[in-house]
Amino acid sequence: MTTAFVFSPSAQGGTIALIEKRMLGPRPVPVDMWHTAPESLAPAVRYLKRLIDSGGASIQGTEVTVTTDALLSVPASIATLLQTPAIAPLSLSLSLNGRVETSDGAITASWYDTNFRRLTPKRTGMFVGFGQETGRLATPVYHLLEAIDAYNATLGQPPEQRLPSWLAVQQRLEPLTGTAVKADKILQNLRIYQAGAFALDIKQAVGAPIFDPVLMVSAMRASLEDETIAPEGSGGDGMELNLKDNEEHALLAPHQHAEFLKQFNADGLGTRPSYVVARNTYLVIEPELQSALNVVKRLRRAPDSERRAFLRNPRTYIAEALPDAGEAIGTIFVETRQYSERVVGLGIWEKPKLDWLMRKGQGWLPERFVLRVGSKDLEVDAKGVEELAAAADSAASEGREDIRYRGETFSKDDVDAALARLRDMEAAPPHFDRSAEEAKLSEDRNVLLMNDNIEETGFAAGVTPRPLFAQKLWPSDAVRTVPKPHQTTGFGWLVDAWTSGLPGALLADDMGLGKTMQALAFLAWFRSNRHAAGAEAKRFHGPILIVAPTALLRNWQKEAETHLVPDSLGECVEVFGSGLNRLKARGPASPEDALDVSRLRDSDWILTTYETLANFHRAFARVAYSVAIFDEMQKIKAPDTINTHAAKVMNADFVLGMTGTPIENRIEDI
């Protein structure tokens, strides 16, 4: 006597019976007696029992009926014991008749055997019959054919109703193309994106900010609110859906997004159900999202006061405008961080009048530059300018018309004129014409305005403890240099400052004590902690910004290579020299777009100079940084320079200042 499973396919899945083959003929075994089956069949019996308990199968007399979804996930070893048909040795070829976005477009499937002969198998659910044989479809191929059937079922409907059904075909087709499935050129190149959520990309402007929608995938809507992880097979590949900023999960590529905005903003009509955003590339917008975008579209043209009111609380504003949307608003609109909370608008920068502060700052000056004095060119730095100004003051007090400076004699008028030009430069906004190339960037001479807290407290940083997931230990797995005791202490102090929720800290060790190494160790630990936090680290997913004098930029890179294990900080984006040129906008652009902001947002760590930060501060300020480091921070201690102003408008969750210059006991330093 032998006992074996017998499988019968059906459109809904299949039925399974356990048959005893006796001398008098086969006899089905009652399901409640399957546990007596031979030990070789025990794994299949246990698996079927779990399916019955979970609802994937049910008992029908002496048989067990299993759904298609349950059969698709049965392991190969169990499928063999259950006698389910083997994978059909067939290949599939797809072609498009008409156009996919029209009312009469349809997809035709053709089948071929291993000898490339065309067949016409009969498909029943996940099974196909060809000749005298029956085979089952691999799970990805079955899902693809189901999506094609759903698309073809929309034949004759308006294009905007057909495009969403194509999206499932596209998602199932991409991973199969070139393997078990071949598709014609049109199907391979066609792309249709479906938007189900949006964020706002905000740019400061005179009067009130302007804003554009950034479309996001529908799959994000349910997961962004609770920061869950997409299940395997959901299309998210198990990746975390925590939001770094409005670019990380953008649905469209930058050039496609630009084309969408061009059409979205071009007319006074409502949001369309679909847009053409590139060749063979279409965008479909869900109905409830269309309604929300209509609110955004109207408010983009609203008076300044109404735009400001909207941006203070977009979610509430949209909910009030669309009362029928209910709780869906909570997933249609995705909150993102943009400018620092202390930024209050855009306008002409005015140098603060600090009569109580007696100093001569050159906040705009590069490390070394050429100063024209009369007919002579002097190569000087900020200290040299101070020495020249002191020599001029001394000559004035003594009533002399000639000034001795570095072994040369200059007329007092020429020196006064040169110093006056420097003062004018310092008072100019960031796009002061320091080079013909930078002058071409924009004619807009406005700067981001902020609560500077000089005369009164207009801004106060909050103290919110940050989560700790990694141990507070020197990250020896990322830092290969053995630290000295004071460096370990300094590192621990930085970690404590970060976890306590402080907005920043100042590392003021004397020169030569390894401040850079301590900072790098902290950054390596920070990235490790952020990685361990997973979805809970949403607040800290911005890039790291490091600002340093020009002469120290390469030193930072060298120190990172010396002390850190490769890739501990990820990729460095150089925003200086040729790296700056690569990031500059091609053609006319507003200061907000003078640099490739998307590239900055996607970077791991950014290295730039104080002067570049000031010149392009309106672009830098659109990025939410997890950590910002200001090396040689004494360069921005003066409260009345544009370099200091630019640094303060950056949107950084944690700021680390570094200096080896002792803090002097003066009001300006405090």
XYZ file of C-alpha atoms in Angstrom:
670
model
C 0.000 0.000 0.000
C 1.285 3.421 -0.965
C 0.047 6.823 0.101
C 0.506 10.049 -1.856
C -1.020 13.452 -2.373
C -3.027 14.178 -5.518
C -3.376 17.756 -6.734
C -6.122 19.134 -8.995
C -5.708 22.698 -10.336
C -8.560 25.190 -10.460
C -9.118 28.830 -11.393
C -9.142 29.757 -7.683
C -6.111 27.660 -6.708
C -6.388 23.907 -6.358
C -7.610 20.955 -4.311
C -5.454 18.414 -2.526
C -6.397 14.892 -1.541
C -4.382 12.217 0.283
C -4.886 8.904 -1.520
C -4.135 5.384 -0.332
C -3.535 3.007 -3.229
C -4.829 -0.449 -2.231
C -5.323 -3.692 -4.073
C -9.037 -3.020 -4.331
C -8.430 0.504 -5.676
C -7.505 3.995 -4.409
C -9.188 5.344 -1.283
C -9.129 8.987 -0.037
C -7.886 9.455 3.505
C -10.120 11.678 5.682
C -8.447 14.988 6.460
C -8.565 14.383 10.216
C -6.471 11.251 9.636
C -3.747 12.871 7.532
C -1.475 12.909 10.556
C -1.124 9.120 10.083
C 0.507 9.629 6.690
C 4.046 8.307 6.184
C 6.828 10.341 7.789
C 8.041 11.436 4.364
C 4.778 13.373 3.887
C 4.719 14.862 7.393
C 6.247 18.253 6.386
C 3.480 18.779 3.806
C 0.793 17.756 6.302
C 2.099 20.247 8.875
C 2.294 22.982 6.239
C -1.311 22.401 5.123
C -2.501 22.490 8.727
C -0.893 25.915 9.148
C -2.583 27.097 5.934
C -5.963 25.912 7.235
C -5.411 27.678 10.561
C -4.424 30.926 8.803
C -7.321 30.863 6.309
C -5.216 30.113 3.225
C -6.897 26.725 2.858
C -10.166 25.050 3.895
C -11.471 21.514 4.319
C -14.037 20.354 1.780
C -15.037 16.755 2.577
C -11.980 14.572 2.083
C -10.047 17.324 0.298
C -8.297 20.548 1.189
C -8.929 23.540 -1.059
C -5.980 25.957 -1.261
C -6.239 29.517 -2.596
C -4.032 30.824 -5.386
C -2.322 33.323 -3.067
C -1.424 30.502 -0.667
C -0.141 28.267 -3.460
C 2.073 31.030 -4.805
C 4.019 31.091 -1.540
C 4.356 27.320 -1.026
C 8.065 26.341 -0.785
C 9.365 24.225 -3.660
C 10.024 21.206 -1.420
C 6.428 21.221 -0.163
C 5.039 21.781 -3.673
C 6.845 18.618 -4.798
C 5.289 16.551 -1.982
C 1.836 17.928 -2.828
C 2.300 16.872 -6.445
C 1.586 20.366 -7.771
C 2.619 20.774 -11.444
C 6.168 21.878 -12.116
C 6.960 25.332 -13.472
C 5.840 25.387 -17.113
C 8.853 25.327 -19.487
C 7.452 28.219 -21.481
C 8.566 31.748 -22.272
C 6.320 34.753 -22.673
C 6.466 37.567 -25.214
C 4.416 40.754 -24.876
C 3.431 43.285 -27.518
C 1.293 46.401 -27.467
C -1.476 47.010 -29.956
C -2.212 50.738 -30.226
C -0.911 53.033 -27.505
C -1.109 52.198 -23.857
C -2.629 55.549 -22.851
C -5.419 55.494 -25.471
C -8.882 53.947 -25.170
C -8.128 51.086 -27.593
C -4.637 50.040 -26.466
C -4.243 46.371 -25.540
C -1.412 44.037 -24.556
C -1.084 40.683 -26.331
C 0.756 37.750 -24.728
C 2.424 35.082 -26.889
C 3.798 31.783 -25.546
C 6.785 29.758 -26.794
C 8.255 26.398 -25.824
C 11.935 25.622 -25.317
C 12.342 25.145 -29.082
C 10.925 28.634 -29.701
C 7.764 27.199 -31.214
C 4.672 29.282 -30.630
C 1.970 27.676 -28.489
C -1.566 28.569 -27.447
C -1.824 27.170 -23.926
C -5.018 27.348 -21.911
C -4.537 29.284 -18.696
C -6.489 28.394 -15.568
C -5.518 30.660 -12.693
C -1.845 30.027 -11.985
C -1.706 26.966 -14.234
C -1.332 26.553 -17.998
C -2.197 23.532 -20.082
C -0.175 22.863 -23.224
C -0.545 19.654 -25.207
C -1.024 16.830 -22.724
C 0.865 18.643 -19.966
C -0.017 21.097 -17.227
C 2.479 23.473 -15.639
C 2.298 26.167 -13.059
C 3.349 29.787 -13.522
C 6.179 31.267 -11.527
C 4.839 33.779 -9.017
C 6.233 36.927 -10.766
C 4.873 35.795 -14.153
C 1.445 35.064 -12.673
C 1.253 38.530 -11.104
C 2.307 40.091 -14.418
C -0.422 38.256 -16.346
C -3.022 39.260 -13.760
C -1.964 42.902 -14.151
C -2.191 42.603 -17.952
C -5.690 41.119 -17.685
C -6.741 43.999 -15.434
C -5.352 46.538 -17.903
C -7.004 44.907 -20.921
C -10.300 44.884 -19.001
C -10.298 48.703 -19.128
C -10.473 48.672 -22.953
C -12.738 51.482 -24.159
C -12.444 53.569 -20.992
C -11.059 57.153 -21.047
C -7.238 57.361 -21.034
C -6.996 58.875 -17.550
C -8.834 55.845 -16.158
C -6.596 53.385 -18.017
C -3.213 54.778 -17.009
C -3.389 53.709 -13.332
C -4.065 50.093 -14.364
C -0.928 50.183 -16.509
C 1.158 51.051 -13.455
C 0.781 47.499 -12.067
C 1.904 46.075 -15.437
C 4.961 48.314 -15.417
C 5.920 47.346 -11.853
C 5.597 43.609 -12.593
C 7.280 43.797 -15.997
C 10.507 45.621 -15.097
C 12.178 42.866 -13.028
C 11.204 40.153 -15.555
C 12.232 41.810 -18.812
C 15.034 39.932 -20.518
C 14.590 36.726 -18.485
C 11.380 34.717 -18.713
C 9.563 37.581 -20.389
C 10.340 39.552 -23.533
C 8.586 42.813 -24.308
C 8.501 44.977 -27.389
C 10.335 48.290 -27.437
C 7.286 50.385 -26.597
C 6.454 48.375 -23.486
C 10.061 48.419 -22.307
C 10.448 52.173 -22.684
C 7.037 53.324 -21.496
C 6.896 54.681 -17.951
C 3.828 55.782 -16.035
C 4.169 57.211 -12.529
C 1.268 57.430 -10.103
C 1.348 60.113 -7.432
C -0.588 59.683 -4.228
C 1.089 62.131 -1.844
C 3.027 65.376 -1.922
C 5.321 67.610 0.086
C 6.131 71.294 -0.346
C 9.379 72.721 -1.687
C 9.544 76.185 -0.124
C 11.690 79.065 -1.309
C 11.978 82.374 0.494
C 10.951 85.413 -1.521
C 10.435 89.115 -0.898
C 7.055 89.560 0.785
C 6.253 85.894 1.395
C 7.745 82.528 0.503
C 6.825 80.753 -2.714
C 6.260 77.022 -2.856
C 5.831 74.136 -5.279
C 4.450 70.639 -4.722
C 6.870 67.698 -4.761
C 4.991 64.554 -5.767
C 5.555 61.276 -3.950
C 4.552 57.667 -4.495
C 1.203 56.341 -3.313
C 2.911 53.580 -1.340
C 4.357 56.158 1.060
C 1.005 57.402 2.271
C 0.210 54.736 4.810
C 3.770 54.209 5.973
C 5.100 57.729 6.441
C 2.824 58.512 9.336
C 3.743 55.502 11.458
C 7.227 55.081 9.977
C 6.665 51.395 9.302
C 8.826 49.304 7.022
C 7.423 48.162 3.703
C 6.866 44.393 3.675
C 8.796 42.226 1.292
C 7.182 42.088 -2.102
C 5.311 45.343 -1.548
C 7.346 47.185 -4.140
C 9.499 48.821 -1.486
C 12.031 45.985 -1.352
C 11.879 46.186 2.427
C 13.497 49.606 2.464
C 12.706 52.015 5.256
C 10.321 54.749 4.282
C 11.529 57.331 6.769
C 11.688 60.770 5.226
C 14.919 62.718 5.055
C 13.532 65.632 3.124
C 11.239 66.358 0.232
C 13.769 65.136 -2.343
C 14.589 61.708 -0.993
C 11.247 60.113 -1.863
C 10.307 62.321 -4.781
C 8.374 60.385 -7.394
C 9.906 62.053 -10.455
C 13.451 62.685 -11.604
C 14.456 66.382 -11.439
C 13.926 67.039 -15.155
C 10.539 65.294 -15.058
C 9.532 67.253 -11.968
C 10.504 70.503 -13.689
C 8.295 69.629 -16.676
C 5.376 68.797 -14.380
C 5.732 72.137 -12.562
C 5.900 73.972 -15.880
C 2.532 72.526 -16.881
C 1.058 72.663 -13.377
C 1.801 76.374 -13.025
C 1.096 77.355 -16.637
C -2.685 77.550 -16.612
C -5.411 78.672 -14.253
C -7.262 75.388 -14.507
C -7.466 72.713 -11.865
C -4.908 69.952 -11.487
C -5.177 67.519 -14.378
C -5.575 63.761 -13.827
C -2.488 63.085 -15.966
C 0.549 64.858 -17.434
C 3.171 64.028 -20.043
C 6.502 64.658 -18.269
C 8.956 63.214 -20.819
C 9.053 61.083 -23.956
C 6.928 57.962 -23.333
C 6.638 59.045 -19.682
C 3.310 59.884 -18.067
C 2.206 61.014 -14.633
C -1.119 59.977 -13.099
C -2.519 61.841 -10.081
C -5.102 60.238 -7.815
C -8.420 62.136 -7.475
C -8.088 63.098 -3.804
C -4.540 64.303 -4.450
C -5.844 66.422 -7.340
C -8.157 68.201 -4.893
C -5.317 68.876 -2.450
C -3.068 70.169 -5.233
C -5.844 72.495 -6.355
C -5.596 74.135 -2.931
C -1.826 74.533 -3.369
C -2.302 75.904 -6.874
C -4.757 78.545 -5.669
C -2.607 79.571 -2.721
C 0.502 80.014 -4.892
C -1.325 83.032 -6.360
C -2.773 84.226 -3.037
C -1.764 87.462 -1.244
C 1.402 87.407 0.868
C -0.436 87.205 4.186
C -2.487 84.205 3.088
C 0.599 82.380 1.760
C 2.387 82.892 5.062
C -0.666 81.640 6.975
C -0.817 78.532 4.810
C 2.868 77.676 5.300
C 2.577 77.986 9.080
C 0.265 74.950 9.086
C -0.315 73.437 5.619
C -1.989 70.252 6.854
C -4.689 72.080 8.791
C -5.224 74.533 5.951
C -5.735 71.734 3.397
C -8.058 69.853 5.747
C -10.241 72.934 6.205
C -10.356 73.525 2.452
C -11.298 69.872 1.786
C -13.660 68.819 4.603
C -14.793 65.693 2.715
C -11.247 64.315 2.594
C -11.306 63.515 6.311
C -8.335 61.605 7.710
C -6.895 61.084 4.198
C -5.276 64.514 4.508
C -2.941 63.021 7.092
C -1.363 60.830 4.411
C -1.831 62.982 1.294
C 0.401 65.737 2.652
C 3.888 64.808 3.906
C 5.593 67.212 6.292
C 9.220 68.026 5.459
C 11.828 70.272 7.044
C 13.029 73.228 5.039
C 14.442 76.517 6.347
C 15.702 77.090 9.866
C 13.047 78.283 12.291
C 14.949 81.500 12.853
C 14.621 82.562 9.184
C 11.884 85.187 8.897
C 11.983 86.176 5.233
C 14.005 87.733 2.460
C 15.294 91.272 2.089
C 18.296 93.564 1.748
C 20.916 92.888 4.401
C 21.773 95.836 6.569
C 24.932 95.731 8.599
C 23.892 95.906 12.277
C 24.764 99.230 13.888
C 26.670 98.170 16.981
C 28.049 101.419 18.363
C 29.220 99.630 21.499
C 31.364 97.278 19.412
C 34.672 98.868 18.381
C 36.213 96.672 15.721
C 37.129 96.541 12.059
C 35.790 93.261 10.678
C 36.336 91.933 7.220
C 33.703 89.227 7.236
C 33.659 89.102 3.477
C 37.385 88.800 2.903
C 38.940 85.561 1.656
C 42.010 84.152 3.408
C 44.398 85.994 1.041
C 43.592 88.516 -1.659
C 45.079 91.387 -3.636
C 44.334 94.903 -2.379
C 44.888 97.822 -4.743
C 46.428 100.790 -2.892
C 47.022 103.665 -5.276
C 48.998 102.198 -8.177
C 50.342 99.218 -6.211
C 48.884 95.750 -5.596
C 49.379 94.273 -2.115
C 48.768 90.607 -1.297
C 47.259 90.645 2.176
C 45.013 88.688 4.521
C 42.556 89.882 7.173
C 45.387 90.416 9.684
C 47.305 92.433 7.101
C 44.274 94.679 6.565
C 44.065 95.281 10.311
C 47.769 96.236 10.354
C 47.222 98.640 7.440
C 44.221 100.189 9.199
C 46.279 100.570 12.400
C 49.081 102.290 10.427
C 46.486 104.652 8.911
C 45.076 105.469 12.351
C 48.590 106.123 13.674
C 49.403 108.462 10.737
C 46.126 110.338 11.249
C 46.789 110.859 14.967
C 50.282 112.164 14.180
C 49.099 114.372 11.306
C 51.220 112.576 8.688
C 50.147 112.270 5.030
C 52.427 109.334 4.304
C 51.940 105.821 5.681
C 54.737 103.271 6.069
C 53.527 99.712 5.594
C 55.688 96.620 5.066
C 58.688 98.621 3.934
C 56.749 100.762 1.448
C 55.326 104.268 1.573
C 51.723 105.057 0.601
C 49.731 108.267 0.609
C 47.081 108.518 3.311
C 44.393 109.257 0.706
C 45.193 106.070 -1.242
C 45.113 103.948 1.924
C 41.850 105.519 3.103
C 40.297 104.868 -0.317
C 41.387 101.207 -0.293
C 40.028 100.651 3.232
C 36.769 102.369 2.248
C 36.372 99.931 -0.637
C 36.812 97.026 1.773
C 34.155 98.450 4.088
C 31.784 98.745 1.119
C 32.544 95.147 0.200
C 31.716 93.984 3.719
C 28.411 95.818 3.671
C 27.428 94.327 0.304
C 25.100 91.309 0.155
C 26.481 87.849 -0.675
C 26.365 88.320 -4.454
C 28.761 91.245 -4.344
C 30.680 91.253 -7.607
C 33.868 89.515 -6.490
C 34.231 87.797 -9.848
C 32.566 88.132 -13.215
C 31.389 84.514 -13.015
C 29.662 84.905 -9.667
C 28.122 88.180 -10.789
C 26.272 86.292 -13.498
C 24.525 84.043 -10.982
C 21.778 86.477 -10.179
C 20.835 90.105 -10.040
C 18.876 89.363 -6.862
C 20.746 91.136 -4.051
C 18.470 89.974 -1.228
C 19.559 87.784 1.665
C 17.712 85.559 4.097
C 16.608 87.598 7.084
C 16.543 86.124 10.559
C 15.996 86.766 14.220
C 19.584 87.752 15.072
C 19.024 88.039 18.846
C 21.342 91.082 19.004
C 18.911 93.637 20.443
C 16.259 91.226 21.708
C 15.513 87.502 21.850
C 13.488 86.702 18.752
C 14.556 83.085 18.493
C 15.273 80.443 21.117
C 16.514 76.980 20.207
C 14.679 74.173 21.963
C 16.333 71.382 23.932
C 14.812 68.037 22.963
C 16.755 64.906 23.974
C 17.873 62.811 21.018
C 17.542 59.001 20.973
C 20.534 56.844 21.823
C 20.769 53.505 19.997
C 24.537 52.940 19.784
C 26.797 52.640 22.806
C 28.605 55.760 24.034
C 31.953 54.240 23.156
C 34.783 55.432 20.951
C 33.828 53.987 17.512
C 36.908 51.798 17.072
C 35.201 49.943 14.216
C 35.181 53.188 12.200
C 38.199 55.066 13.645
C 41.472 53.225 13.183
C 43.633 55.684 15.131
C 44.042 54.942 18.833
C 42.871 58.041 20.737
C 44.665 59.791 23.540
C 42.843 60.047 26.887
C 41.821 63.685 26.395
C 40.418 62.818 22.958
C 38.291 60.034 24.411
C 37.011 62.476 27.012
C 36.271 65.105 24.373
C 34.452 62.559 22.211
C 32.303 61.446 25.137
C 31.466 65.064 25.928
C 30.322 65.621 22.333
C 28.097 62.528 22.433
C 26.587 63.720 25.728
C 25.945 67.161 24.242
C 24.179 65.592 21.260
C 22.048 63.111 23.208
C 21.039 65.742 25.765
C 19.295 67.682 23.004
C 21.524 70.760 23.037
C 21.435 72.715 19.757
C 25.231 72.716 19.627
C 28.583 72.782 21.377
C 31.996 74.472 21.103
C 35.154 72.346 21.058
C 37.895 74.805 22.010
C 40.989 72.684 22.641
C 44.330 74.376 22.111
C 45.960 74.025 18.716
C 47.545 70.636 18.029
C 45.410 68.587 20.446
C 43.466 66.757 17.738
C 40.127 68.572 17.533
C 39.584 67.339 13.980
C 40.087 63.711 14.979
C 37.632 64.106 17.870
C 35.073 65.652 15.533
C 35.529 62.871 12.964
C 35.093 60.234 15.659
C 31.880 61.952 16.771
C 30.583 62.028 13.185
C 31.395 58.335 12.709
C 29.551 57.549 15.951
C 26.638 59.757 14.894
C 26.204 57.877 11.609
C 26.402 54.548 13.433
C 23.771 55.681 15.930
C 21.552 56.945 13.132
C 21.845 53.638 11.272
C 20.946 51.686 14.411
C 17.920 53.919 14.983
C 16.394 52.952 11.634
C 12.979 54.511 11.072
C 13.141 56.362 14.395
C 16.038 58.494 13.120
C 13.848 60.371 10.631
C 14.747 63.701 12.230
C 18.484 63.149 11.759
C 18.709 61.978 8.150
C 20.085 65.169 6.632
C 23.637 65.446 5.320
C 26.603 66.635 7.402
C 27.923 70.118 6.594
C 31.550 71.062 7.324
C 32.622 74.679 6.807
C 36.315 75.561 7.066
C 38.834 78.122 5.818
C 40.090 77.359 2.321
C 43.519 76.325 3.571
C 41.992 73.595 5.779
C 39.645 71.930 3.293
C 42.158 69.367 2.063
C 43.279 68.852 5.653
C 39.774 67.653 6.541
C 39.843 65.152 3.712
C 43.350 64.008 4.625
C 42.435 63.624 8.304
C 39.351 61.598 7.350
C 41.487 59.301 5.175
C 44.096 58.958 7.921
C 41.867 58.306 10.918
C 38.695 56.718 9.524
C 37.966 53.377 7.969
C 37.018 53.956 4.291
C 33.408 55.055 3.726
C 32.795 55.734 7.427
C 31.271 59.095 6.499
C 30.085 58.141 3.018
C 30.752 60.266 -0.048
C 32.179 63.775 0.332
C 30.663 66.466 -1.892
C 33.230 69.217 -2.496
C 31.566 72.622 -2.764
C 34.757 74.475 -3.626
C 37.052 74.709 -6.639
C 36.006 72.489 -9.540
C 33.440 70.798 -7.302
C 31.677 74.122 -6.854
C 31.643 74.681 -10.604
C 29.988 71.299 -11.145
C 27.244 72.151 -8.655
C 26.469 75.573 -10.085
C 23.271 75.950 -12.056
C 23.566 75.874 -15.817
C 22.036 79.050 -17.198
C 19.990 81.694 -15.377
C 18.782 80.687 -11.932
C 17.503 82.294 -8.765
C 19.864 82.313 -5.756
C 17.734 79.510 -4.266
C 18.663 77.325 -7.236
C 22.175 78.684 -7.880
C 23.501 75.309 -6.663
C 22.165 71.802 -7.258
C 20.148 71.569 -4.042
C 19.014 68.020 -4.844
C 22.656 66.917 -4.947
C 23.326 68.596 -1.615
C 20.324 66.943 -0.002
C 21.358 63.520 -1.257
C 24.982 63.823 -0.103
C 26.575 62.200 2.942
C 28.867 65.047 3.958
C 29.542 68.427 2.388
C 32.798 70.378 2.577
C 32.856 74.098 1.772
C 34.319 77.475 2.759
C 32.854 80.351 4.740
C 32.926 82.580 1.664
C 31.139 80.035 -0.522
C 28.550 79.475 2.191
C 27.866 83.219 2.282
C 27.764 83.634 -1.482
C 25.334 80.756 -1.916
C 23.615 80.848 1.459
C 20.122 80.957 -0.062
C 20.735 77.583 -1.715
C 22.566 76.030 1.262
C 19.747 77.131 3.586
C 17.202 74.971 1.747
C 18.896 71.817 3.047
C 18.147 70.343 6.481
C 21.518 69.269 7.931
C 21.829 66.651 10.651
C 25.137 68.132 11.887
C 26.965 71.318 10.884
C 30.626 71.838 11.849
C 32.290 75.256 11.702
C 36.066 74.883 11.885
C 38.127 77.902 13.011
C 34.824 79.297 14.207
C 36.412 82.559 15.317
C 35.936 83.589 11.681
C 32.226 84.050 12.387
C 32.278 85.327 15.961
C 31.690 88.921 14.872
C 27.901 89.480 14.903
C 27.910 92.195 12.224
C 29.437 90.341 9.250
C 27.688 88.616 6.387
C 29.703 85.422 6.942
C 28.288 85.154 10.452
C 24.823 85.966 9.173
C 25.035 83.230 6.520
C 26.177 80.631 9.045
C 23.312 81.426 11.416
C 20.572 80.936 8.814
C 21.641 77.353 8.123
C 19.088 74.723 9.119
C 21.174 72.371 11.250
C 19.862 70.103 13.978
C 23.218 70.138 15.828
C 26.063 72.637 15.404
C 29.647 71.937 16.444
C 32.014 74.870 16.569
C 35.780 74.310 16.663
C 38.527 76.787 17.507
C 42.043 76.757 18.841
C 41.983 80.520 19.366
C 41.246 81.408 22.986
C 37.927 83.181 23.502
C 38.767 86.691 24.595
C 36.971 88.445 27.404
C 35.085 90.852 25.173
C 31.397 91.484 24.585
C 31.586 90.526 20.903
C 33.093 87.132 21.775
C 30.424 86.407 24.352
